[in-house]
PDB file of C-alpha atoms in Angstrom:
ATOM      1  CA  GLN A   1     -29.548 -25.619 -26.443  1.00 88.00           C
ATOM      2  CA  VAL A   2     -28.936 -22.625 -28.635  1.00 93.00           C
ATOM      3  CA  GLN A   3     -25.278 -21.956 -29.487  1.00 97.00           C
ATOM      4  CA  LEU A   4     -24.086 -18.363 -29.826  1.00 98.00           C
ATOM      5  CA  VAL A   5     -20.967 -17.561 -31.844  1.00 97.00           C
ATOM      6  CA  GLU A   6     -19.465 -14.101 -31.438  1.00 97.00           C
ATOM      7  CA  SER A   7     -17.040 -12.207 -33.627  1.00 97.00           C
ATOM      8  CA  GLY A   8     -15.650  -8.718 -34.102  1.00 97.00           C
ATOM      9  CA  GLY A   9     -13.762  -8.020 -30.899  1.00 94.00           C
ATOM     10  CA  GLY A  10     -10.211  -6.736 -30.716  1.00 97.00           C
ATOM     11  CA  LEU A  11      -8.012  -3.745 -30.022  1.00 98.00           C
ATOM     12  CA  VAL A  12      -9.072  -0.230 -30.994  1.00 98.00           C
ATOM     13  CA  GLN A  13      -7.866   3.262 -30.174  1.00 98.00           C
ATOM     14  CA  PRO A  14      -9.987   5.646 -28.112  1.00 98.00           C
ATOM     15  CA  GLY A  15     -12.585   7.295 -30.305  1.00 98.00           C
ATOM     16  CA  GLY A  16     -12.641   4.352 -32.669  1.00 98.00           C
ATOM     17  CA  SER A  17     -15.391   1.918 -33.590  1.00 98.00           C
ATOM     18  CA  LEU A  18     -16.003  -1.808 -33.486  1.00 98.00           C
ATOM     19  CA  ARG A  19     -18.860  -3.966 -34.711  1.00 98.00           C
ATOM     20  CA  LEU A  20     -19.669  -7.070 -32.694  1.00 98.00           C
ATOM     21  CA  SER A  21     -21.693  -9.862 -34.244  1.00 98.00           C
ATOM     22  CA  CYS A  22     -23.433 -12.847 -32.681  1.00 98.00           C
ATOM     23  CA  VAL A  23     -24.952 -15.684 -34.694  1.00 98.00           C
ATOM     24  CA  ALA A  24     -27.394 -18.099 -33.075  1.00 97.00           C
ATOM     25  CA  SER A  25     -27.657 -21.766 -34.033  1.00 97.00           C
ATOM     26  CA  GLU A  26     -31.429 -21.679 -34.188  1.00 94.00           C
ATOM     27  CA  THR A  27     -34.267 -19.339 -34.999  1.00 93.00           C
ATOM     28  CA  ILE A  28     -34.403 -16.309 -32.733  1.00 92.00           C
ATOM     29  CA  ALA A  29     -37.498 -14.647 -34.168  1.00 91.00           C
ATOM     30  CA  GLY A  30     -40.310 -14.688 -31.644  1.00 87.00           C
ATOM     31  CA  ARG A  31     -38.343 -16.948 -29.334  1.00 91.00           C
ATOM     32  CA  PHE A  32     -35.483 -14.961 -27.812  1.00 95.00           C
ATOM     33  CA  ARG A  33     -34.749 -11.562 -26.411  1.00 96.00           C
ATOM     34  CA  MET A  34     -31.172 -10.814 -27.441  1.00 97.00           C
ATOM     35  CA  GLY A  35     -28.535  -8.743 -25.695  1.00 98.00           C
ATOM     36  CA  TRP A  36     -24.925  -7.889 -25.040  1.00 98.00           C
ATOM     37  CA  TYR A  37     -23.249  -7.885 -21.636  1.00 98.00           C
ATOM     38  CA  ARG A  38     -19.704  -7.115 -20.588  1.00 98.00           C
ATOM     39  CA  GLN A  39     -17.380  -7.854 -17.719  1.00 98.00           C
ATOM     40  CA  ALA A  40     -14.328  -5.774 -16.912  1.00 96.00           C
ATOM     41  CA  PRO A  41     -11.512  -7.107 -14.700  1.00 92.00           C
ATOM     42  CA  GLY A  42     -12.535  -7.112 -11.050  1.00 94.00           C
ATOM     43  CA  LYS A  43     -16.119  -6.123 -11.842  1.00 96.00           C
ATOM     44  CA  GLN A  44     -19.428  -7.907 -12.158  1.00 97.00           C
ATOM     45  CA  ARG A  45     -20.965  -8.673 -15.510  1.00 97.00           C
ATOM     46  CA  GLU A  46     -23.246  -5.837 -16.592  1.00 98.00           C
ATOM     47  CA  VAL A  47     -25.841  -5.359 -19.286  1.00 98.00           C
ATOM     48  CA  VAL A  48     -24.784  -3.202 -22.208  1.00 98.00           C
ATOM     49  CA  ALA A  49     -27.755  -3.352 -24.560  1.00 98.00           C
ATOM     50  CA  LEU A  50     -30.922  -5.400 -25.042  1.00 98.00           C
ATOM     51  CA  ILE A  51     -33.303  -5.845 -27.952  1.00 97.00           C
ATOM     52  CA  SER A  52     -36.700  -7.500 -27.771  1.00 94.00           C
ATOM     53  CA  GLY A  53     -38.248  -9.648 -30.435  1.00 90.00           C
ATOM     54  CA  GLY A  54     -40.223  -6.623 -31.559  1.00 90.00           C
ATOM     55  CA  GLY A  55     -37.114  -4.495 -31.850  1.00 92.00           C
ATOM     56  CA  VAL A  56     -37.467  -2.467 -28.660  1.00 96.00           C
ATOM     57  CA  THR A  57     -34.009  -1.521 -27.417  1.00 97.00           C
ATOM     58  CA  SER A  58     -32.546  -0.466 -24.101  1.00 98.00           C
ATOM     59  CA  TYR A  59     -29.029   0.613 -23.160  1.00 98.00           C
ATOM     60  CA  ALA A  60     -26.829   1.112 -20.158  1.00 98.00           C
ATOM     61  CA  ASP A  61     -26.493   4.805 -19.387  1.00 98.00           C
ATOM     62  CA  SER A  62     -22.748   4.602 -19.980  1.00 97.00           C
ATOM     63  CA  VAL A  63     -23.179   3.642 -23.651  1.00 98.00           C
ATOM     64  CA  LYS A  64     -26.282   5.611 -24.676  1.00 98.00           C
ATOM     65  CA  GLY A  65     -25.671   7.628 -27.799  1.00 97.00           C
ATOM     66  CA  ARG A  66     -22.523   5.666 -28.652  1.00 98.00           C
ATOM     67  CA  PHE A  67     -23.661   2.054 -29.064  1.00 98.00           C
ATOM     68  CA  ALA A  68     -26.479   0.636 -31.166  1.00 98.00           C
ATOM     69  CA  ILE A  69     -27.939  -2.859 -30.999  1.00 98.00           C
ATOM     70  CA  SER A  70     -29.840  -4.426 -33.873  1.00 97.00           C
ATOM     71  CA  ARG A  71     -31.066  -7.839 -34.882  1.00 96.00           C
ATOM     72  CA  ASP A  72     -31.568  -9.616 -38.188  1.00 95.00           C
ATOM     73  CA  ASN A  73     -34.038 -12.403 -37.541  1.00 93.00           C
ATOM     74  CA  ALA A  74     -33.612 -13.823 -41.036  1.00 94.00           C
ATOM     75  CA  LYS A  75     -29.930 -14.430 -40.276  1.00 96.00           C
ATOM     76  CA  ASN A  76     -30.398 -15.245 -36.564  1.00 97.00           C
ATOM     77  CA  THR A  77     -27.920 -12.477 -35.839  1.00 97.00           C
ATOM     78  CA  VAL A  78     -27.587  -9.654 -33.356  1.00 98.00           C
ATOM     79  CA  ILE A  79     -25.170  -6.783 -33.900  1.00 98.00           C
ATOM     80  CA  LEU A  80     -23.629  -4.288 -31.497  1.00 98.00           C
ATOM     81  CA  GLN A  81     -22.217  -1.233 -33.244  1.00 98.00           C
ATOM     82  CA  MET A  82     -19.858   0.550 -30.868  1.00 98.00           C
ATOM     83  CA  ASN A  83     -18.715   4.082 -31.705  1.00 98.00           C
ATOM     84  CA  SER A  84     -16.684   6.692 -29.838  1.00 98.00           C
ATOM     85  CA  LEU A  85     -15.091   3.983 -27.771  1.00 98.00           C
ATOM     86  CA  LYS A  86     -13.474   4.866 -24.466  1.00 98.00           C
ATOM     87  CA  PRO A  87     -10.857   3.041 -22.386  1.00 97.00           C
ATOM     88  CA  GLU A  88     -13.567   2.279 -19.836  1.00 97.00           C
ATOM     89  CA  ASP A  89     -15.354   0.204 -22.483  1.00 98.00           C
ATOM     90  CA  THR A  90     -12.539  -2.334 -22.216  1.00 98.00           C
ATOM     91  CA  ALA A  91     -14.045  -5.662 -21.143  1.00 98.00           C
ATOM     92  CA  VAL A  92     -14.981  -9.146 -22.231  1.00 98.00           C
ATOM     93  CA  TYR A  93     -18.222  -8.854 -24.176  1.00 98.00           C
ATOM     94  CA  TYR A  94     -20.823 -11.636 -24.126  1.00 98.00           C
ATOM     95  CA  CYS A  95     -23.777 -12.279 -26.382  1.00 98.00           C
ATOM     96  CA  ASN A  96     -26.935 -13.350 -24.558  1.00 98.00           C
ATOM     97  CA  ALA A  97     -30.135 -15.001 -25.696  1.00 97.00           C
ATOM     98  CA  ARG A  98     -33.017 -15.193 -23.230  1.00 96.00           C
ATOM     99  CA  ARG A  99     -35.806 -17.538 -24.138  1.00 94.00           C
ATOM    100  CA  VAL A 100     -39.132 -15.718 -24.143  1.00 91.00           C
ATOM    101  CA  LEU A 101     -40.929 -18.747 -22.696  1.00 90.00           C
ATOM    102  CA  GLY A 102     -39.326 -19.682 -19.403  1.00 87.00           C
ATOM    103  CA  GLY A 103     -36.617 -17.048 -19.273  1.00 87.00           C
ATOM    104  CA  LEU A 104     -33.681 -19.437 -19.729  1.00 93.00           C
ATOM    105  CA  ASP A 105     -30.410 -17.683 -20.577  1.00 96.00           C
ATOM    106  CA  PHE A 106     -27.807 -18.792 -23.102  1.00 97.00           C
ATOM    107  CA  TRP A 107     -24.361 -17.219 -23.446  1.00 98.00           C
ATOM    108  CA  GLY A 108     -21.656 -16.894 -26.033  1.00 97.00           C
ATOM    109  CA  GLN A 109     -18.061 -17.685 -25.202  1.00 96.00           C
ATOM    110  CA  GLY A 110     -17.120 -14.035 -24.727  1.00 97.00           C
ATOM    111  CA  MET A 111     -14.568 -11.956 -26.595  1.00 97.00           C
ATOM    112  CA  GLN A 112     -12.114  -9.283 -25.560  1.00 98.00           C
ATOM    113  CA  VAL A 113     -12.579  -5.663 -26.510  1.00 98.00           C
ATOM    114  CA  THR A 114      -9.651  -3.436 -25.592  1.00 98.00           C
ATOM    115  CA  VAL A 115      -9.707   0.330 -26.046  1.00 98.00           C
ATOM    116  CA  SER A 116      -6.212   1.694 -25.708  1.00 97.00           C
ATOM    117  CA  SER A 117      -3.748   3.987 -27.435  1.00 95.00           C
TER     118      SER A 117
END
């Protein structure tokens, strides 16, 4: 099973930025679609951003224009750059890897992002 290790979460003021990183334990190129999800208290987990093996991206409407997802296949890493953060972005953020063949999902351990003054 692929292991996903996340870093970069924390506390930031509204309007600030954070950069989330996720490193996979095995090669992601050509094998995994990568993504970020989040879960706020009392809410269901929701997709934030996805990136295909070919670099095609998609975003939740709530983060379009503020967040950017990217991947570095050479480093088995996916990045979520979050700008203009709002209090409603507060949640536990999870890295996701979906195997291209078979669709099996793997998850990181999750990390807290808190946007508050």
